Each structure stands twice: as C-alpha cells, then as structure tokens.
mmCIF file of C-alpha atoms in Angstrom:
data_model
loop_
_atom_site.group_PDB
_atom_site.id
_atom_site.type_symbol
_atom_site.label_atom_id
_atom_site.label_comp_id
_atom_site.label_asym_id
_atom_site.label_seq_id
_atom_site.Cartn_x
_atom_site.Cartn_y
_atom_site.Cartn_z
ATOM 1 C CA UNK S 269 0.000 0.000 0.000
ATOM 2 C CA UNK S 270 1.297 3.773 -0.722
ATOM 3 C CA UNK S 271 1.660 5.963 1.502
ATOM 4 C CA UNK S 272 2.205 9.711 1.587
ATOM 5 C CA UNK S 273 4.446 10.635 4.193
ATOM 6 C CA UNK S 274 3.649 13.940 4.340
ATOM 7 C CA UNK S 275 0.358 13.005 5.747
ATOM 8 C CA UNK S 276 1.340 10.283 8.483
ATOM 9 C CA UNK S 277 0.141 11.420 11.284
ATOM 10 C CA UNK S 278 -1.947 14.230 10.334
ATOM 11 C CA UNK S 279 -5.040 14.481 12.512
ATOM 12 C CA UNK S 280 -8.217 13.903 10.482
ATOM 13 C CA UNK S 281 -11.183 16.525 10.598
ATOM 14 C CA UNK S 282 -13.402 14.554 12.406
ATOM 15 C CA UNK S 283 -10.716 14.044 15.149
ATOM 16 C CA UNK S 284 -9.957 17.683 15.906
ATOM 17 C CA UNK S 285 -9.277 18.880 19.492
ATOM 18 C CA UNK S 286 -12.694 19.955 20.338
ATOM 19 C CA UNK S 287 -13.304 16.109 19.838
ATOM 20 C CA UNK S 288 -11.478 14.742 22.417
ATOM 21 C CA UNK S 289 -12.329 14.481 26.298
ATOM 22 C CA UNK S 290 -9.307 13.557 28.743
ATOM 23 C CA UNK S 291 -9.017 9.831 29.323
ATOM 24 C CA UNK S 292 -10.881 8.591 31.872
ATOM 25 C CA UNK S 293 -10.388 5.215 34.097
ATOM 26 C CA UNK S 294 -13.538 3.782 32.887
ATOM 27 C CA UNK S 295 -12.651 4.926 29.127
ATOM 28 C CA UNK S 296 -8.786 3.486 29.883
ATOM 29 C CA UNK S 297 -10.267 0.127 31.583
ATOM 30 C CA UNK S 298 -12.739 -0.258 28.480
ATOM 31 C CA UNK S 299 -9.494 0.118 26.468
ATOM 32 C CA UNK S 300 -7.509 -2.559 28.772
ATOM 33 C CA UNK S 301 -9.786 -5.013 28.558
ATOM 34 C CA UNK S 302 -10.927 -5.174 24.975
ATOM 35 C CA UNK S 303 -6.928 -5.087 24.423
ATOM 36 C CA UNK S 304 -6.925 -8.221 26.467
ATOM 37 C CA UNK S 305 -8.938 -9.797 24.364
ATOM 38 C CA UNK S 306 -6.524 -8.997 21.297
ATOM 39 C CA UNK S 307 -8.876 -6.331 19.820
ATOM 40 C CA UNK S 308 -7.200 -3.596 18.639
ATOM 41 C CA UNK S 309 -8.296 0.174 19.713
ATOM 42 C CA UNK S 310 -9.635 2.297 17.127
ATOM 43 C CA UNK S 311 -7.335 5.365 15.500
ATOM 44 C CA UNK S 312 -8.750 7.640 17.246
ATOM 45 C CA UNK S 313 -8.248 6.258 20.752
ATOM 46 C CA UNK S 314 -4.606 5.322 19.706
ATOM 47 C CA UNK S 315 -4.147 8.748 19.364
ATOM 48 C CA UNK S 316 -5.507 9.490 22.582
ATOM 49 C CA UNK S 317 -3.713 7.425 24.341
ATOM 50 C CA UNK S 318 -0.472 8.417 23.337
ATOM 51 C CA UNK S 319 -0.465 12.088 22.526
ATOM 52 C CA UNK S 320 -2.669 14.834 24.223
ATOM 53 C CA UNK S 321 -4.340 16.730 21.185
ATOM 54 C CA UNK S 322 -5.330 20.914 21.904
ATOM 55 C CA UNK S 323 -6.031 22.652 24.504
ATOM 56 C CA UNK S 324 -3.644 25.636 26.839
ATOM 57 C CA UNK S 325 -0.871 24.632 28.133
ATOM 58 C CA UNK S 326 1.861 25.057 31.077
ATOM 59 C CA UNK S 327 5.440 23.901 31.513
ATOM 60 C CA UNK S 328 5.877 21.004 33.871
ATOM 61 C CA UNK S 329 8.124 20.213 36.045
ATOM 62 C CA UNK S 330 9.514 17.344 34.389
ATOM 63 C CA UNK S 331 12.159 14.928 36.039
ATOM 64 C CA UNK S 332 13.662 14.382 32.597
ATOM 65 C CA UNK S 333 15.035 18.412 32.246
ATOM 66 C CA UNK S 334 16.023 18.734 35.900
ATOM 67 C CA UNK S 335 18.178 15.572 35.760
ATOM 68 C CA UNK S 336 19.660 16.972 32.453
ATOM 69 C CA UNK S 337 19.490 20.226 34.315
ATOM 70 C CA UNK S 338 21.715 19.037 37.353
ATOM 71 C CA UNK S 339 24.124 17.328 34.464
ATOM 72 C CA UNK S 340 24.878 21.069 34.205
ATOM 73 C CA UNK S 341 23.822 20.845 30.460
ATOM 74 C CA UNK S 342 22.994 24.200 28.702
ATOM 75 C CA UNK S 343 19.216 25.259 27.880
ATOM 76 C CA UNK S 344 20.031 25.414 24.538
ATOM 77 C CA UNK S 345 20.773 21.938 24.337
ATOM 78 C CA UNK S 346 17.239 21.085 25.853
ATOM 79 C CA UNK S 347 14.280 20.606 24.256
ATOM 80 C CA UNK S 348 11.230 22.057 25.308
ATOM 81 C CA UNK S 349 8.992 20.140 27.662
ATOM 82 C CA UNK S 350 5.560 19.027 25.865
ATOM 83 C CA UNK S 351 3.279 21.242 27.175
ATOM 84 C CA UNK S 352 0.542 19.616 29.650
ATOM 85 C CA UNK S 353 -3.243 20.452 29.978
ATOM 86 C CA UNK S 354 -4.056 23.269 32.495
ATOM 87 C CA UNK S 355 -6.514 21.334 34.203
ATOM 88 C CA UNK S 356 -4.242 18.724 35.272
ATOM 89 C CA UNK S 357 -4.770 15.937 38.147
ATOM 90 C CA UNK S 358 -1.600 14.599 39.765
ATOM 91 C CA UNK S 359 1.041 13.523 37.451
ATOM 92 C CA UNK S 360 2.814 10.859 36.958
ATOM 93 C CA UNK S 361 5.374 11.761 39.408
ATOM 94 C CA UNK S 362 3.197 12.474 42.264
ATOM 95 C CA UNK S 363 0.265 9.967 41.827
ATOM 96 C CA UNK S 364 -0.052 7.526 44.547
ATOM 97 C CA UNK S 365 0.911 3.964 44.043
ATOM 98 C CA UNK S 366 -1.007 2.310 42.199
ATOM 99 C CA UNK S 367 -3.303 5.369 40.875
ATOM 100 C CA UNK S 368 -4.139 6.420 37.304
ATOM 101 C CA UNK S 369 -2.740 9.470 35.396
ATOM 102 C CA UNK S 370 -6.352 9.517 34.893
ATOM 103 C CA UNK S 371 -6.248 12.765 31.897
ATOM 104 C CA UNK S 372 -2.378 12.302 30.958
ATOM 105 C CA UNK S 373 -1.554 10.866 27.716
ATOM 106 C CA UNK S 374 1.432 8.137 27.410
ATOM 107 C CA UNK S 375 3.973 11.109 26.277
ATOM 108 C CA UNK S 376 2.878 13.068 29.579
ATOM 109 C CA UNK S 377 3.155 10.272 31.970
ATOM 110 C CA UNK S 378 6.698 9.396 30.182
ATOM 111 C CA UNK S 379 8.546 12.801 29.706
ATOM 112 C CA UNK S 380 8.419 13.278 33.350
ATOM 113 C CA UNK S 381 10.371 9.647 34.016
ATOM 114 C CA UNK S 382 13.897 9.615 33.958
ATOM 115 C CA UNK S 383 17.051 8.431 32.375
ATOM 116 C CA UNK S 384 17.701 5.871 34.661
ATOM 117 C CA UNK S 385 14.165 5.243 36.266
ATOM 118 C CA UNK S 386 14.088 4.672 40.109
ATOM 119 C CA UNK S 387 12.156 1.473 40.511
ATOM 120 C CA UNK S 388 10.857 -0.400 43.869
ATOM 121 C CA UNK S 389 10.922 -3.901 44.958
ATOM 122 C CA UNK S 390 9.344 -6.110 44.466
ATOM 123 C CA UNK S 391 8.782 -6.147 40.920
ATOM 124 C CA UNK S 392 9.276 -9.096 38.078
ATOM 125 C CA UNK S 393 11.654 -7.827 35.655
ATOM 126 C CA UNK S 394 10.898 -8.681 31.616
ATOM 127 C CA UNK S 395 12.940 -8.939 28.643
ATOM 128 C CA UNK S 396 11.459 -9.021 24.680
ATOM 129 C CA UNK S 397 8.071 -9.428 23.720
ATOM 130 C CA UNK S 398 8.087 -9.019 19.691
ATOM 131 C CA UNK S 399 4.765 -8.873 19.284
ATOM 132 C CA UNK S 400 3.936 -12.390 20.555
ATOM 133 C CA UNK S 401 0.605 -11.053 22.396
ATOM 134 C CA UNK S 402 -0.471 -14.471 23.674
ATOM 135 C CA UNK S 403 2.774 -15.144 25.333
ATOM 136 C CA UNK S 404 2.224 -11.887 26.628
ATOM 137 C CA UNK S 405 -0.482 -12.922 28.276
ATOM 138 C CA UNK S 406 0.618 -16.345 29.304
ATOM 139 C CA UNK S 407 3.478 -13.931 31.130
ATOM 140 C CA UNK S 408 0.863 -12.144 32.767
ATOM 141 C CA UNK S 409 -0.858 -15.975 33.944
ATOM 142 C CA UNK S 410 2.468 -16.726 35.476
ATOM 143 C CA UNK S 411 4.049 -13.506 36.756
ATOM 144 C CA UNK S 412 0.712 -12.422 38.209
ATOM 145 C CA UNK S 413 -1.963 -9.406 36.880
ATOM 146 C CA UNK S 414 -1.207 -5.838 36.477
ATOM 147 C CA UNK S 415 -1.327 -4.071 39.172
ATOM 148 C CA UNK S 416 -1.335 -7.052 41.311
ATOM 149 C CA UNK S 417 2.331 -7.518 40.202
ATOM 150 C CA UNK S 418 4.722 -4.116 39.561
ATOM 151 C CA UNK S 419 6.420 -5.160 36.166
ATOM 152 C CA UNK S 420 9.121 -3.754 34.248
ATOM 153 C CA UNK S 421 9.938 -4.276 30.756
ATOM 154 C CA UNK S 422 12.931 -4.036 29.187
ATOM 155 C CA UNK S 423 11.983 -2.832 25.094
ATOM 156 C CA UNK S 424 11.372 -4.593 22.215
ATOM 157 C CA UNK S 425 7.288 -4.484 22.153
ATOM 158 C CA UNK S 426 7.141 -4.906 18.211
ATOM 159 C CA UNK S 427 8.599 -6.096 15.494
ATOM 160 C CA UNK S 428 8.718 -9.742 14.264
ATOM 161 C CA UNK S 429 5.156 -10.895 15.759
ATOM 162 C CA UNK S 430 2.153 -10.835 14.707
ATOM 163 C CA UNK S 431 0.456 -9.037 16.474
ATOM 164 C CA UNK S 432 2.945 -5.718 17.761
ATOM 165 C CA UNK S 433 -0.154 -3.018 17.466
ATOM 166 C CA UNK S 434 -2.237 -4.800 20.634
ATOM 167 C CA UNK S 435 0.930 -6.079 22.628
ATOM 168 C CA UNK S 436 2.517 -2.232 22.297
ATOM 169 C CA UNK S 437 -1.065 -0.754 23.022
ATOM 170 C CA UNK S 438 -1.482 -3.227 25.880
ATOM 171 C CA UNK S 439 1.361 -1.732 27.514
ATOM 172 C CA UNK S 440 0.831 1.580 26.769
ATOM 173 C CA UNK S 441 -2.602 1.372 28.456
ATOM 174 C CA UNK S 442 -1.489 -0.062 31.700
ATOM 175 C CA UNK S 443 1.263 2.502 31.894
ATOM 176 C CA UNK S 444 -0.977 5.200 31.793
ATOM 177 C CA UNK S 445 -3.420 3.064 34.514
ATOM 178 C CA UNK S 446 -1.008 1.942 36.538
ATOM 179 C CA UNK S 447 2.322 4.432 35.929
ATOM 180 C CA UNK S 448 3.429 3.464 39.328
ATOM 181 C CA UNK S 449 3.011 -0.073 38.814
ATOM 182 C CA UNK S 450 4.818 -0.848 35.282
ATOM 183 C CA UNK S 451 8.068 0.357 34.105
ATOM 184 C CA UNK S 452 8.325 0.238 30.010
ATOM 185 C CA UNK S 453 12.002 1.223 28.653
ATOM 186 C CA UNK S 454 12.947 1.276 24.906
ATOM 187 C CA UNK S 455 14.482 -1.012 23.246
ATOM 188 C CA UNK S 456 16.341 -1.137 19.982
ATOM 189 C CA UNK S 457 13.346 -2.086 18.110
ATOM 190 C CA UNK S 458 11.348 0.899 19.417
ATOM 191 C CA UNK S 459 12.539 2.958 16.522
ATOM 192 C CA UNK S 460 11.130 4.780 13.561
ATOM 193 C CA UNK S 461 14.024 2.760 11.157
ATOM 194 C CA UNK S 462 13.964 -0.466 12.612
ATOM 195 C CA UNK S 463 9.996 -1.186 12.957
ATOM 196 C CA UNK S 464 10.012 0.167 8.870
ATOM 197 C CA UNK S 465 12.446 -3.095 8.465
ATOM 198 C CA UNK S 466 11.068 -5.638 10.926
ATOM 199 C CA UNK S 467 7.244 -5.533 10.685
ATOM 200 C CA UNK S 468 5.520 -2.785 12.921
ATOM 201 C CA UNK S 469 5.187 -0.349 9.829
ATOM 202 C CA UNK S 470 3.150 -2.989 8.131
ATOM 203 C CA UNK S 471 1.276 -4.436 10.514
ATOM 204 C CA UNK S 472 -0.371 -0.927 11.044
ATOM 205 C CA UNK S 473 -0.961 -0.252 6.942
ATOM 206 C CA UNK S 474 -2.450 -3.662 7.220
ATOM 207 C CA UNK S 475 -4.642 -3.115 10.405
ATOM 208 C CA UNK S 476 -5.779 0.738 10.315
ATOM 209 C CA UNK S 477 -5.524 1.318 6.240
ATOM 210 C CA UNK S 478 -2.729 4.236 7.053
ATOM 211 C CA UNK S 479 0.618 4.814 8.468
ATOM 212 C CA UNK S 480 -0.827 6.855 11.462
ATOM 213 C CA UNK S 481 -0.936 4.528 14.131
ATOM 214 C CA UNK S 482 2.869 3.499 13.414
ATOM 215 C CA UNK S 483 3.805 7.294 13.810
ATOM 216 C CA UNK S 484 2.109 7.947 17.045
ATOM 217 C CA UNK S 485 3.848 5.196 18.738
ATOM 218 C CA UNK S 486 7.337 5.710 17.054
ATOM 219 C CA UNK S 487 7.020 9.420 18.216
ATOM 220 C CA UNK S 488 5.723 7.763 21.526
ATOM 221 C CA UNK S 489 9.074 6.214 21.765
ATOM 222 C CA UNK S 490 11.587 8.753 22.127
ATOM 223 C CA UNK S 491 10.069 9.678 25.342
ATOM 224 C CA UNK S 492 10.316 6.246 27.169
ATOM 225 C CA UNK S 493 13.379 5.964 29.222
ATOM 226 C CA UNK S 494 16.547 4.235 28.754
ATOM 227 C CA UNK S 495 17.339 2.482 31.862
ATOM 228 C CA UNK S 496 15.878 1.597 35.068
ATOM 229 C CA UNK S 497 17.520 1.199 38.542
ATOM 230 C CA UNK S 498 16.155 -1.433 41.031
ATOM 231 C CA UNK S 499 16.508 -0.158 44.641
ATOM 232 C CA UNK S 500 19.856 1.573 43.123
ATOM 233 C CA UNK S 501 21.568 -1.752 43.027
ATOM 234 C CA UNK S 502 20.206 -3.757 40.008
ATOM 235 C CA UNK S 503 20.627 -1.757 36.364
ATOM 236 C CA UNK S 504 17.953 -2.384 33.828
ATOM 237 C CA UNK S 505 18.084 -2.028 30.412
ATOM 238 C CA UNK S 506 17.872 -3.341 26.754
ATOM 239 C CA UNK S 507 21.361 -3.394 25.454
ATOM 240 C CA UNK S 508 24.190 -3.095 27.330
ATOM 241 C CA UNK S 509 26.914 -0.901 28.575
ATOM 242 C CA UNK S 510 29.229 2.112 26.447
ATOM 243 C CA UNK S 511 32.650 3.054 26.335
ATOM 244 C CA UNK S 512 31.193 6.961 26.260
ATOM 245 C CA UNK S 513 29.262 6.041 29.745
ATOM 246 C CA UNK S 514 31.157 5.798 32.908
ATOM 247 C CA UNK S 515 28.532 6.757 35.925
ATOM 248 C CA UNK S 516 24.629 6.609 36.022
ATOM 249 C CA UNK S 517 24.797 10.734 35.569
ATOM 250 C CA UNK S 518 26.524 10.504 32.339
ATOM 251 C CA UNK S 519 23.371 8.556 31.369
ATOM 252 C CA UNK S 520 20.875 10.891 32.648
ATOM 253 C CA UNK S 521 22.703 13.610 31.142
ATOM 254 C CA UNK S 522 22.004 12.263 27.837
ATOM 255 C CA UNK S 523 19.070 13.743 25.198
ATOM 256 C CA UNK S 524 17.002 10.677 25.190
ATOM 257 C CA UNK S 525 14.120 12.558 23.296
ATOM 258 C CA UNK S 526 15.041 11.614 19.819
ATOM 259 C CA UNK S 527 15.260 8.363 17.059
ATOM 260 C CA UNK S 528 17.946 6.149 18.526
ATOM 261 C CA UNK S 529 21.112 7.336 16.952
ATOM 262 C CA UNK S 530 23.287 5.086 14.779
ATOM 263 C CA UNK S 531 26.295 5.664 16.795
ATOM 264 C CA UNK S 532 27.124 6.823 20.743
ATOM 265 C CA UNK S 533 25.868 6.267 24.238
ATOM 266 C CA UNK S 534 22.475 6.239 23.783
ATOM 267 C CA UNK S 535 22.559 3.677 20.718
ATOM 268 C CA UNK S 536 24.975 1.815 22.676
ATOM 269 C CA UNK S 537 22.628 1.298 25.433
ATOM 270 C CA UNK S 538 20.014 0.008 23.429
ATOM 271 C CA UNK S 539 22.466 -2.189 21.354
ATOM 272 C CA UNK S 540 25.701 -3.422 22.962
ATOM 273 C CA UNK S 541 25.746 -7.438 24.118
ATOM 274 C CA UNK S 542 28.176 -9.096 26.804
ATOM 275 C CA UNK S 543 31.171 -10.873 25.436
ATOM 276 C CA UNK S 544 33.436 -13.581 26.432
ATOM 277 C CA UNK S 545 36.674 -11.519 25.270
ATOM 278 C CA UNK S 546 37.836 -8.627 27.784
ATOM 279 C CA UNK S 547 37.725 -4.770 27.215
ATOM 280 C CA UNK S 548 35.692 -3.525 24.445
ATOM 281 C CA UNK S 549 35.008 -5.005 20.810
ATOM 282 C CA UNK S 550 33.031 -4.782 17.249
ATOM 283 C CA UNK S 551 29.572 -5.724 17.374
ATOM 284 C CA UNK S 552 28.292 -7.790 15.070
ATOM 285 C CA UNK S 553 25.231 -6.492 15.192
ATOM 286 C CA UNK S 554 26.429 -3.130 13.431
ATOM 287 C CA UNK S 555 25.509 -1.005 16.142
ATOM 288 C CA UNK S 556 26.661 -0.506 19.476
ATOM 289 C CA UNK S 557 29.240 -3.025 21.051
ATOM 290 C CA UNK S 558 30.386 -6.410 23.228
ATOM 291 C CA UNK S 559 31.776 -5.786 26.008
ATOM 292 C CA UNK S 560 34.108 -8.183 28.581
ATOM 293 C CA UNK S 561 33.604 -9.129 32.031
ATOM 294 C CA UNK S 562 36.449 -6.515 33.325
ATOM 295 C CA UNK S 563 33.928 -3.479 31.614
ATOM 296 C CA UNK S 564 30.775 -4.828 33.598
ATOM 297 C CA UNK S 565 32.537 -5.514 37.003
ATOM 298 C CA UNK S 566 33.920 -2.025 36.994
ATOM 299 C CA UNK S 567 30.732 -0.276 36.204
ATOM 300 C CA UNK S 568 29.494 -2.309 38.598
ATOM 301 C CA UNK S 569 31.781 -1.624 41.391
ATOM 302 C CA UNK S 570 32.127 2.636 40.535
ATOM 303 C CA UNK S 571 28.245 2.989 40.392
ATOM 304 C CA UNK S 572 27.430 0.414 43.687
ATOM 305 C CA UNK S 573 25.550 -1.947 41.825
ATOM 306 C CA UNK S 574 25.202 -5.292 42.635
ATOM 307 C CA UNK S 575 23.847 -6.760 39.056
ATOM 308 C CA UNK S 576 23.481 -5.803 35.133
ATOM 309 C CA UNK S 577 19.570 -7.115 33.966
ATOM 310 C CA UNK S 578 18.992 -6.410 30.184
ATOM 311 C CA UNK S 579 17.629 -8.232 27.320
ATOM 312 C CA UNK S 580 17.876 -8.205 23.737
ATOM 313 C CA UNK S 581 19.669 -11.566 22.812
ATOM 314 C CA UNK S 582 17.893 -15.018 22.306
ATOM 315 C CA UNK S 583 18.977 -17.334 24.561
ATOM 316 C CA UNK S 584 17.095 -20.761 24.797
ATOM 317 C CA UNK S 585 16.455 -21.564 28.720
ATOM 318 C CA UNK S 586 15.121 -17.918 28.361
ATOM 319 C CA UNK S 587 17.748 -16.373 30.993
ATOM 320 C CA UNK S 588 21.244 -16.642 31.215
ATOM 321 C CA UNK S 589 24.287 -15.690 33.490
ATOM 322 C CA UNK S 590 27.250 -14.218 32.222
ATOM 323 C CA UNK S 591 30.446 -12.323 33.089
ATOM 324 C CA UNK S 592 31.033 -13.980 36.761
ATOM 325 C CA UNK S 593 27.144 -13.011 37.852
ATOM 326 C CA UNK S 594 27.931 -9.183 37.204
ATOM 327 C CA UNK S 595 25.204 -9.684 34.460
ATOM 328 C CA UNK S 596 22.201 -11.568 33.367
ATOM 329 C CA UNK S 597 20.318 -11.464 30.324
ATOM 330 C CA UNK S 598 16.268 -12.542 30.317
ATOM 331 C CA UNK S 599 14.252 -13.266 27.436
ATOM 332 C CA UNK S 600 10.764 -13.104 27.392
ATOM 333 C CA UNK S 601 9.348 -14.110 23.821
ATOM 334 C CA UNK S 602 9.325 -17.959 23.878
ATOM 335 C CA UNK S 603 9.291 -19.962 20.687
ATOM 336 C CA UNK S 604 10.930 -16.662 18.775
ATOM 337 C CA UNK S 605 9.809 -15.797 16.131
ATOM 338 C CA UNK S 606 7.090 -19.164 16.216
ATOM 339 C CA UNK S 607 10.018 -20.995 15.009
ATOM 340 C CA UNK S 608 13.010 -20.768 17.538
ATOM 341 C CA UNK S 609 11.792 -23.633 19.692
ATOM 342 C CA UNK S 610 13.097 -21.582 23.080
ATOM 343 C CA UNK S 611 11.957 -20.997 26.533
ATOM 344 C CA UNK S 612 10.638 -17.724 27.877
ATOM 345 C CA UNK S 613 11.651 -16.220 31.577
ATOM 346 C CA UNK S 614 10.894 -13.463 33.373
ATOM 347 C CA UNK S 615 12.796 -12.592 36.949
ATOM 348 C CA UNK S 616 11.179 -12.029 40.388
ATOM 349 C CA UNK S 617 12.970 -9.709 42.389
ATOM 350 C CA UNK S 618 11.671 -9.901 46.654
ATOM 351 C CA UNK S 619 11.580 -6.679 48.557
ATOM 352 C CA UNK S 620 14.769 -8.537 50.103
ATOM 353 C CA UNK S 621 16.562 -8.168 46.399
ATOM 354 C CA UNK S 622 16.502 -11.686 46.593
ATOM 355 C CA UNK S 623 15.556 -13.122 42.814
ATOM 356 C CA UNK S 624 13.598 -16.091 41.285
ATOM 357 C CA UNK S 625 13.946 -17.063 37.866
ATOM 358 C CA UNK S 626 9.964 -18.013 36.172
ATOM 359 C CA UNK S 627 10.444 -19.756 32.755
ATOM 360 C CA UNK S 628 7.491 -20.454 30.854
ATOM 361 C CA UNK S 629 6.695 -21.881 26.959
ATOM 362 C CA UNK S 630 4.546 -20.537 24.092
ATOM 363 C CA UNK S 631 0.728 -20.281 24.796
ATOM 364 C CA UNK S 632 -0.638 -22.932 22.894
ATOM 365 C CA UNK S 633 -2.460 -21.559 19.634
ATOM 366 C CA UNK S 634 -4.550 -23.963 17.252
ATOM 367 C CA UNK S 635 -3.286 -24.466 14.133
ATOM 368 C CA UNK S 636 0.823 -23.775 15.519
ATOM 369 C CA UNK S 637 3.066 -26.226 14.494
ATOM 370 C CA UNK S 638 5.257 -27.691 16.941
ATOM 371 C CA UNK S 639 9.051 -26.059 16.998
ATOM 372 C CA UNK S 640 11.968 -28.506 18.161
ATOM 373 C CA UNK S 641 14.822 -26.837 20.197
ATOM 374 C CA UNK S 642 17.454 -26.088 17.881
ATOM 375 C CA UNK S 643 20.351 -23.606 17.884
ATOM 376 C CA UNK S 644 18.320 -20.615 16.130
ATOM 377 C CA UNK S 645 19.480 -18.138 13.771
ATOM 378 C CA UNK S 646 21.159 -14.607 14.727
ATOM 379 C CA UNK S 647 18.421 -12.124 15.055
ATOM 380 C CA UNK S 648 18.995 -8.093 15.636
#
C-alpha cells in the first residue's frame, strides 16, 4: 500500500481537538480489557492514548530536564517540555501507588520519568516481547496481573510478531493506569528505522488502512526511558553498557528525546551485548558493542551496583548468566519468532533483592506447528 508521508500522522477533521475528552479510568479500563482480548483500539483512541491533542498549556516540572538540568547541560541543548493540559490531576510523578494518570496521555506520563528510572521492589523484571501477544499474556498468567504484580519491561514491544499493534497498546494502556506499577524502557526495536524493516510499519498499513498509528507510537518512543535502577543496586536495560558512559549521571545527562542514533551512548545502550573476550570489541550487530567481564565488574563496582539485567539476545532456557554473575540477560518471547523452539523467563525480584527465575513456553495456539529446540538463527 502507498503511503504519503507527508500526511502520516496528520489528525483527520473529524478528530480535531474539540473532539477529544481527557481519558478517563472507565474509558482506559474499556481500552484494557478489549486489548486483552486482542482487539485492537480504534485510531482515534490510539491517538488518545499516546499524545494529548489541543487545549492551553503550562510547563511542567519534568524529572527528565532537571536531571539533564543538574548534568549542568545548557538550555540550549534542551528541548522544550511538551506542554501539559491546564486542568491537570496529579502527574505521573506524584500519583499515589497504584493510581491512574487519569487525563495524561502516554507522552505526559513518560517525559516526566527519567534516564535511569528509580524502581521499587518487588517487581518481576521482563525482557522481549516481539509482538507475541499471547505469550504476553501467558506472562501475565504466570508472573501475576497488572497491578497485582509491579512489572518492568525491558523494550522490544514490536517487530517480528504478529500481532505488535495490541501487545505495544497493551502496555501503553497499563502505563498510563497503573504508571506506578509498570516500568516500560525502549528497546532497539522501538525505533522509527527499525519497525520500517522488521514488521511494525506494516502491521499498522495492514490493520488501520494508514501509516498513522505506526507514527504515534514511534514518536511515543523517544520519550520512554533508557534504563531503570532497582533499589539503586540492580541496572535495567535493553542493550548493554558504552565506552562513552562511565557513571549513572553521564546517562541521565544524555538527550534521550530523539530516534535512537546510529552511533554513541544512547545507541549503545540500546544495542551493545556481553562478550566472552575482555575490554571492548566490534559488534556484530552493526551497532553498538560487546563488552568483557572486566567493563561490567567495573561499572558495577564505581556505580554500587550489585547486578546488570537487560535483554535483547535469544537465549534458549530464556535467561542466562554471564560475566562472573555481574550480568544476566532474560528473554521473554518464547518460541521466537514461532520458530526458535526456546523458553521464555521473566525474573522475580523480593523486597529482600533476593531473585527467582519463572520460565514459561509458548501459549498454545490452534493451528501452531510444533518447533523442536534447535540452535536458532542470529536475530537483531
């Protein structure tokens, strides 16, 4: 299908801002639960969800600028904060656990995260998705209900599955219902280039006739944050380390608000893998690097962190140990790709930082043929 670029993401007539109400809870738990049942919102609420659309505005207060702010980065350097409704309830920052952002929109309730997220135990730590709603929700049968369960997610929502659009929108959803309760970071797949390459971009021609839906999320995605930090001990994020980052300030120093670069920290942390080879090396991938066991235990020990949790690579038992225990990679899409034949896992962390490993294996789906375990392919 062809598709003018010019007008992706132009709001229709019919869906000016004198059309749109703020998001309610029983509007956002209508929205949650026909998204359990794999039906896709309508374009209209899409855009809703994400982005607010009209109205005044103000400047918030946004945790984002003041960390960049105590970085001692220049205001010219900084880009403006989105502007927020006037009639505002509590933001993201300040609701109580467990509350709504009842009125935000997903870029709201994101722009005022940070960098490096502050995140509470307990809470069951997730690696890729890809789409594969149904093992989504078999990850939600085994890791417990949101916001029974505080989750965070390491990236990779789309791409490769078949069914990116309700898994992303899923999330989306319950961040905005539950901000204090899920964590969602980007991944390397949450990208404007990558998702035209891997699937997203076409799912949404396919499902909504346009590109529209694809550009509200990939603008969505510059705001989520990089990295998270569990009870500042246990670093969470999709790639890996940099040799550009040092401390956790150098990465919320950085401009996350933009398409992940092809080069430099911020692709790096989206990108980079462990090695088995000391110091620093060439990715394979093309993007970011590997890095040894002598790069993670000293980020480790100058930052006071205890363990490295990211995601990004297959591996088949669905989480794996490497560098001496100074990092662990978890997987959460089992059967990649509906042909990889691996486990999934997802990893319980205790209020006592003490952590439990839950595998599971596809949801079963009629019609799916069965996948033996086999050494799989390389996948970005």
């Amino acid at each position: 299908m062809d598709t003018n670029m010019e007008d992706v993401g132009r709001v229709p007539a019919e869906l000016t801002s004198s059309n749109f109400e703020p998001t309610t809870i029983p509007t956002l738990d209508g929205w949650i639960e026909s998204l359990m049942n794999c039906k896709q919102l309508a374009e209209s609420d899409v855009q809703r969800l994400c982005e607010k659309v009209g109205g005044p505005t103000i400047i918030p207060p946004a945790v984002y600028h003041r960390d960049r702010a105590r970085a001692g980065l220049a205001s010219r350097n900084s880009k403006p904060p989105l502007p927020l409704s006037l009639s505002l309830p509590p933001s993201a920052a300040t609701v109580g656990k467990g509350r709504s952002a009842e009125g935000l929109s997903a870029r709201e309730v994101l722009q005022d995260e940070s960098n490096v997220q502050p995140v509470k135990c307990p809470v069951t730590v997730c690696g890729d998705i890809h789409g594969q709603f149904h093992d989504l929700m078999e990850l939600f049968k085994i890791g417990g209900s949101n916001p029974d369960t505080n989750y965070l997610f390491m990236g990779d929502y789309v791409d490769r599955g078949y069914y990116s659009v309700e898994t992303v929108t899923l999330l989306v959803a319950l961040k905005i219902r539950y901000p204090n309760r899920i964590t969602i970071l980007r991944g390397n797949h949450e990208s404007r280039q990558i998702t035209q390459v891997y699937g997203f971009y076409d799912e949404c021609l396919r499902k909504y006739g346009n590109a529209n839906v694809w550009k509200y999320f990939t603008d969505l995605f510059d705001y989520l944050p990089l990295t998270a930090l569990i009870d500042n001990q246990i670093f969470c994020l999709h790639g890996g380390l940099s040799p550009s980052i040092d401390t956790l300030d150098n990465i919320r120093a950085l401009d996350r608000i933009q398409e992940v670069p092809h080069e430099g920290p911020m692709c790096d942390l989206l990108w980079s893998d462990p090695d088995d080879r000391c110091g620093w090396g060439i990715s394979p991938r093309g993007a970011g690097y590997t890095f040894g066991q002598d790069i993670s235990e000293a980020f480790n020990h100058n930052n006071g962190l205890t363990l490295i949790a990211r995601a990004h690579q297959l591996v088949m038992e669905g989480y794996n140990w490497s560098q001496d225990r100074n990092v662990v990679t978890i997987f959460s899409a089992p059967n990649y790709c509906y042909r990889c034949g691996n486990q999934a896992a997802i990893m319980e962390i205790d209020e006592h930082l003490k952590y439990t490993f839950l595998q599971f294996d596809p949801c079963p789906r009629a019609g799916e043929p069965m996948v033996s375990r086999r050494t799989p392919d390389y996948f970005l």
